[in-house]
XYZ file of C-alpha atoms in Angstrom:
409
model
C 19.483 10.742 18.897
C 20.005 13.275 16.133
C 22.257 12.940 13.123
C 24.987 15.513 12.558
C 26.589 13.759 9.590
C 25.277 12.537 6.231
C 24.026 8.956 6.479
C 25.316 8.192 2.969
C 28.809 9.707 2.797
C 29.518 10.947 6.345
C 30.016 14.646 5.463
C 28.830 17.285 7.974
C 25.259 18.508 7.370
C 24.990 22.310 7.246
C 22.324 23.140 4.654
C 18.601 23.037 5.524
C 16.433 21.838 2.620
C 13.000 22.219 4.243
C 11.900 22.966 7.794
C 8.314 21.836 8.493
C 8.224 22.908 12.145
C 7.366 20.290 14.765
C 5.247 17.262 14.039
C 4.168 13.957 15.628
C 5.191 10.624 14.066
C 3.042 10.448 10.941
C 1.800 6.867 11.411
C 1.172 7.048 15.181
C -2.625 7.201 15.235
C -4.106 8.347 18.528
C -6.559 6.055 20.334
C -8.223 8.723 22.522
C -8.501 12.507 22.522
C -6.751 12.707 25.915
C -3.718 10.669 24.896
C -0.272 12.276 25.213
C 1.836 12.572 22.070
C 5.490 13.233 21.395
C 6.302 15.995 18.901
C 9.591 16.246 17.029
C 11.284 18.794 14.765
C 10.671 17.866 11.102
C 13.696 19.474 9.498
C 15.417 18.097 6.396
C 19.024 18.746 5.438
C 20.775 18.299 2.118
C 24.342 16.988 1.992
C 26.653 19.319 0.068
C 28.827 16.396 -1.034
C 26.447 13.608 -2.178
C 23.136 15.596 -2.263
C 21.219 13.142 -0.080
C 18.210 14.920 1.441
C 17.607 13.554 4.948
C 15.654 13.950 8.157
C 17.354 13.657 11.527
C 16.736 10.394 13.367
C 14.710 11.068 16.526
C 13.032 7.705 16.881
C 14.472 4.278 16.172
C 12.959 2.126 13.416
C 12.132 -0.382 16.195
C 9.861 2.220 17.798
C 8.227 3.275 14.527
C 7.809 -0.019 12.673
C 7.410 -2.811 15.231
C 3.606 -2.398 15.292
C 2.762 -0.697 12.015
C -0.459 0.826 10.699
C 0.277 0.524 6.973
C -1.033 -2.558 5.142
C -0.175 -2.478 1.420
C -3.148 -4.632 0.422
C -5.708 -1.888 1.230
C -4.838 -0.080 -2.022
C -6.163 -1.609 -5.263
C -3.803 0.618 -7.255
C -0.807 -0.725 -5.343
C -1.864 -4.377 -5.745
C -2.243 -3.920 -9.477
C 1.186 -2.205 -9.638
C 2.721 -5.183 -7.790
C 1.083 -7.747 -10.044
C 2.402 -5.911 -13.119
C 5.892 -5.794 -11.595
C 5.892 -9.568 -11.061
C 4.859 -10.208 -14.662
C 7.513 -7.736 -15.880
C 10.234 -9.604 -13.912
C 9.051 -13.005 -15.178
C 9.166 -11.758 -18.789
C 12.516 -10.007 -18.387
C 14.461 -12.683 -16.456
C 12.512 -15.902 -17.235
C 12.354 -17.045 -13.620
C 11.418 -20.669 -12.820
C 10.688 -22.823 -9.762
C 14.494 -22.909 -9.238
C 14.524 -19.134 -8.648
C 14.723 -17.542 -5.193
C 12.989 -14.175 -4.807
C 13.554 -12.279 -1.548
C 11.694 -9.080 -0.677
C 12.912 -6.670 2.002
C 9.995 -4.992 3.829
C 7.535 -7.463 2.349
C 4.615 -6.045 4.375
C 1.505 -8.266 4.269
C 2.666 -10.369 1.313
C 0.952 -7.996 -1.143
C 3.635 -8.647 -3.841
C 5.230 -12.026 -3.097
C 1.808 -13.690 -3.388
C 1.992 -13.122 -7.157
C 5.448 -14.755 -7.475
C 4.199 -17.662 -5.338
C 1.248 -18.151 -7.724
C 3.816 -18.598 -10.503
C 5.653 -21.340 -8.594
C 8.688 -19.214 -7.680
C 10.292 -19.700 -4.232
C 9.697 -16.597 -2.082
C 10.933 -15.231 1.225
C 9.788 -12.010 2.867
C 11.756 -9.976 5.411
C 9.411 -7.739 7.425
C 10.070 -5.983 10.752
C 6.443 -5.317 11.789
C 5.174 -8.459 13.494
C 1.484 -7.520 13.188
C 1.875 -7.082 9.408
C 4.115 -10.147 8.905
C 1.434 -12.349 10.522
C -0.940 -11.501 7.683
C 1.695 -12.584 5.115
C 2.322 -15.860 6.943
C -1.427 -16.566 6.964
C -1.246 -16.349 3.126
C 1.452 -19.032 3.136
C 4.343 -16.641 2.522
C 7.470 -17.527 4.480
C 8.476 -14.385 6.379
C 11.479 -13.565 8.543
C 10.440 -10.976 11.165
C 13.539 -8.798 11.224
C 15.014 -5.412 10.431
C 17.244 -6.013 7.442
C 20.979 -5.338 7.565
C 24.310 -7.158 7.361
C 23.671 -9.443 10.369
C 20.342 -10.754 8.986
C 21.900 -11.094 5.507
C 24.785 -13.187 6.897
C 22.384 -15.488 8.780
C 20.223 -16.071 5.709
C 23.276 -16.579 3.503
C 24.561 -19.219 5.958
C 21.196 -21.024 5.609
C 21.631 -20.982 1.823
C 18.926 -18.350 1.336
C 20.446 -16.135 -1.368
C 18.534 -14.175 -3.980
C 18.323 -14.330 -7.758
C 16.038 -11.319 -7.346
C 16.318 -9.139 -4.255
C 13.696 -6.433 -4.170
C 12.502 -3.595 -1.978
C 9.637 -1.199 -2.665
C 9.609 2.092 -0.763
C 11.950 0.724 1.890
C 15.202 2.584 1.148
C 13.724 5.802 2.544
C 12.904 4.032 5.830
C 16.483 2.987 6.630
C 18.572 5.063 9.072
C 21.786 3.037 8.544
C 21.948 3.088 4.748
C 25.445 1.669 4.466
C 24.682 -1.361 6.641
C 21.500 -1.963 4.618
C 23.183 -1.818 1.186
C 26.123 -3.907 2.448
C 23.523 -6.488 3.525
C 22.057 -6.590 0.013
C 25.534 -7.289 -1.375
C 25.790 -10.330 0.964
C 22.323 -11.679 0.102
C 22.613 -11.432 -3.706
C 23.741 -14.355 -5.861
C 26.784 -13.635 -8.098
C 24.557 -13.118 -11.170
C 21.505 -11.847 -9.273
C 19.666 -8.547 -9.657
C 18.450 -6.041 -7.081
C 15.432 -3.858 -7.843
C 14.538 -0.953 -5.564
C 11.644 1.456 -6.010
C 11.521 4.810 -4.250
C 9.938 8.229 -4.761
C 12.216 10.352 -6.943
C 13.526 13.485 -5.242
C 13.341 15.273 -8.589
C 9.533 14.791 -8.587
C 9.256 15.906 -4.960
C 11.000 19.178 -5.828
C 9.317 19.776 -9.205
C 5.793 19.092 -7.879
C 5.951 20.581 -4.354
C 5.459 17.162 -2.712
C 6.572 18.408 0.714
C 4.010 16.187 2.452
C 5.959 13.059 1.479
C 8.493 14.163 4.112
C 7.989 12.622 7.567
C 10.115 11.146 10.336
C 9.994 7.544 9.181
C 11.231 8.597 5.732
C 14.804 9.199 6.803
C 16.139 9.846 3.259
C 15.025 11.242 -0.134
C 16.944 10.098 -3.185
C 18.026 11.281 -6.584
C 19.492 8.724 -8.993
C 22.841 10.545 -8.638
C 22.927 9.830 -4.889
C 21.726 6.219 -5.114
C 24.419 5.360 -7.667
C 27.038 6.757 -5.295
C 25.583 4.845 -2.308
C 25.555 1.525 -4.199
C 29.028 2.105 -5.648
C 30.362 2.389 -2.064
C 29.434 -1.301 -1.716
C 30.623 -2.566 -5.117
C 27.120 -2.656 -6.550
C 26.410 -1.080 -9.942
C 23.098 0.485 -10.974
C 22.710 -0.676 -14.583
C 19.132 0.281 -15.491
C 16.363 2.617 -14.306
C 12.642 2.917 -15.066
C 10.319 5.817 -14.309
C 7.073 4.944 -12.491
C 3.909 6.898 -11.742
C 3.529 5.511 -8.190
C 3.762 7.779 -5.122
C 3.686 10.930 -7.206
C 6.603 9.829 -9.407
C 9.070 7.088 -8.458
C 12.000 5.335 -10.047
C 12.897 1.644 -10.079
C 16.600 0.916 -10.217
C 18.243 -2.354 -11.263
C 21.604 -3.155 -9.660
C 24.025 -6.048 -9.562
C 27.521 -6.904 -8.294
C 30.073 -4.593 -9.915
C 32.190 -7.710 -10.623
C 29.319 -9.418 -12.516
C 30.408 -9.394 -16.189
C 26.893 -10.089 -17.486
C 25.356 -6.636 -17.600
C 25.635 -3.391 -19.535
C 24.782 0.020 -18.154
C 21.693 1.092 -20.112
C 21.179 4.491 -21.766
C 18.240 5.093 -19.357
C 20.788 5.619 -16.546
C 22.852 8.173 -18.482
C 19.719 10.016 -19.641
C 18.236 10.409 -16.156
C 21.583 11.477 -14.687
C 21.844 14.148 -17.384
C 18.302 15.334 -16.586
C 19.126 15.605 -12.875
C 22.226 17.673 -13.631
C 20.238 19.939 -15.964
C 17.607 20.545 -13.252
C 20.270 21.479 -10.701
C 20.257 18.339 -8.549
C 24.038 18.505 -8.215
C 23.955 22.221 -7.387
C 23.398 23.113 -3.722
C 21.811 26.479 -4.603
C 18.815 24.748 -6.225
C 17.944 23.056 -2.912
C 18.032 26.329 -0.996
C 15.028 27.777 -2.864
C 12.540 25.055 -1.894
C 11.550 26.383 1.545
C 10.170 29.681 0.216
C 8.005 27.876 -2.363
C 6.493 25.569 0.257
C 5.737 28.409 2.698
C 3.718 30.090 -0.080
C 1.840 26.842 -0.834
C 1.030 26.390 2.882
C -0.521 29.864 2.966
C -2.606 29.173 -0.148
C -3.943 25.881 1.268
C -4.907 27.321 4.661
C -6.400 30.511 3.195
C -8.529 28.462 0.775
C -9.854 26.143 3.508
C -10.559 28.994 5.939
C -12.589 30.777 3.240
C -14.665 27.598 2.685
C -15.352 27.296 6.418
C -16.284 30.991 6.635
C -18.925 30.233 3.978
C -20.309 27.478 6.250
C -19.139 24.563 4.092
C -18.578 21.033 5.440
C -15.097 19.762 4.521
C -14.239 16.082 5.079
C -10.943 14.357 4.425
C -10.463 11.147 2.489
C -7.695 8.895 3.736
C -5.455 8.917 6.786
C -2.042 8.527 5.135
C 1.260 9.607 6.668
C 1.633 12.304 3.986
C -1.731 13.742 4.993
C -0.535 14.075 8.572
C 2.550 16.018 7.492
C 0.399 18.378 5.409
C -2.250 18.854 8.108
C 0.222 19.503 10.917
C 2.453 21.821 8.881
C -0.550 23.844 7.694
C -2.028 24.006 11.214
C -5.281 22.314 10.163
C -7.533 20.660 12.776
C -11.224 19.763 13.330
C -12.206 23.427 12.995
C -11.262 23.179 9.316
C -11.570 19.493 8.340
C -14.540 18.059 10.271
C -13.433 14.400 9.981
C -11.670 12.026 7.614
C -12.488 8.504 6.375
C -10.273 5.534 5.561
C -10.804 1.994 4.243
C -8.304 0.552 6.723
C -10.161 -0.849 9.739
C -6.857 -0.435 11.614
C -7.224 3.365 11.402
C -11.014 3.695 11.830
C -12.029 4.866 15.299
C -8.694 6.601 15.885
C -7.656 10.267 15.634
C -4.999 11.692 13.323
C -1.776 12.446 15.214
C -1.349 16.095 16.164
C -4.533 17.460 14.605
C -6.862 14.968 16.424
C -9.184 14.831 13.406
C -11.389 11.703 13.887
C -11.136 8.820 11.382
C -14.315 6.986 10.305
C -15.241 4.376 7.721
C -16.018 5.691 4.185
C -19.767 5.158 4.876
C -19.641 8.350 6.942
C -19.422 10.410 3.722
C -22.947 9.324 2.720
C -24.321 10.264 6.137
C -22.585 13.653 6.459
C -22.814 14.666 2.771
C -19.839 17.062 2.896
C -19.589 19.900 0.359
C -15.912 19.105 -0.204
C -13.761 15.989 0.147
C -10.085 16.813 0.693
C -8.052 13.938 -0.812
C -5.037 13.416 1.448
C -3.406 10.514 -0.469
C -3.421 12.577 -3.700
C -1.219 9.934 -5.366
C -4.329 7.658 -5.382
C -6.744 10.391 -6.526
C -8.182 8.463 -9.502
C -8.964 5.391 -7.401
C -10.479 7.553 -4.619
C -12.606 9.725 -6.915
C -14.018 6.565 -8.476
C -14.795 5.062 -5.042
C -16.486 8.306 -3.887
C -18.173 9.341 -7.156
C -21.498 9.317 -5.219
C -20.633 12.723 -3.676
C -21.722 14.264 -6.984
C -25.323 13.343 -6.059
C -25.417 16.254 -3.602
C -23.008 18.504 -5.538
C -19.913 17.471 -3.569
C -16.477 18.350 -4.954
C -12.942 17.097 -4.363
C -9.961 19.148 -3.229
C -6.411 18.210 -4.245
C -3.566 19.997 -2.419
C -0.490 19.010 -4.489
C 1.262 20.386 -6.577
C -1.079 23.302 -5.822
C -4.532 23.605 -4.308
C -7.308 22.949 -6.832
C -10.902 21.717 -7.013
C -12.226 18.815 -9.088
C -15.980 18.851 -9.753
């Protein structure tokens, strides 16, 4: 199924934001070199009415997420971010053992474990059964479901309603945005707060982060668009914080529009003003992005081809979804990146979708001693460079592709 209309406001979609050609599903790792793969157009549109940037829906969330390869707990940076978030919420709202925290897309319990340690009642909602099992083994109650109004009504009937309803990097993964946000309205206590974190479209555009676009990220948000989406469901965004995660994210705070106990903070007005100044409510600004990314693609491929012509060994680090978008769009395969490594045992022994680059354990770097390590999850570059600092022993260097190709020695 493809989407002809905006999934936020229903307007017809006519303006292409970025066309990345055809690509496999970014998290569908291939088990053998002879395996068949489906390829899909990876074309994003921007709505001329509400400015939501969105990918057409070719595969259902059930197909993409029911057996999922992403486990949040493999990233130390992400665990530390989650722990800090929990402390921040405890300090800000003074939660107690009477509090109910519910997380949508709770993954392997990476975040709720820290609330549980503080004696707060937690419930996770997670569609991927293989990932939810890990959370349950940590003692975190988890409902294995895709979230929406029907799940929200069931939980509400059972008396499971949230003082804090949170979702990190889930909003982008939702094809039916209006059903999802309507569900949050149902699951939130009258004085409760919603927090949602998501990569900020402004950062994507400013820093050429085209590789964060893939089929399971259905939507890309500015604050302007999210406020409109929430307002459609009588929810008010009253505060916003800027975060460094995922190349630049924002965390919004929302509550029932009829809740008298909140004030819209200056942070909201300031960021809205910044978005307007940078052209995020002007359709012409979106039309210039394609040309910039085509130029970046040419620089990346030219640089790597020159290294290979000099006889250099180039290995990848990581097997993230964003890396698969970059590799497939740039036409990179084993002739250019010999192999990649990843800490996730779930990905080791597989091949990257499309490119068929093999994935090994990080130990392989010491055996192969590559001249260059191409960091695919560039948002975790500090953590990765620390973990692979041993490549300096043989004069190895790191390559970072975003916002532009450059070498770190």
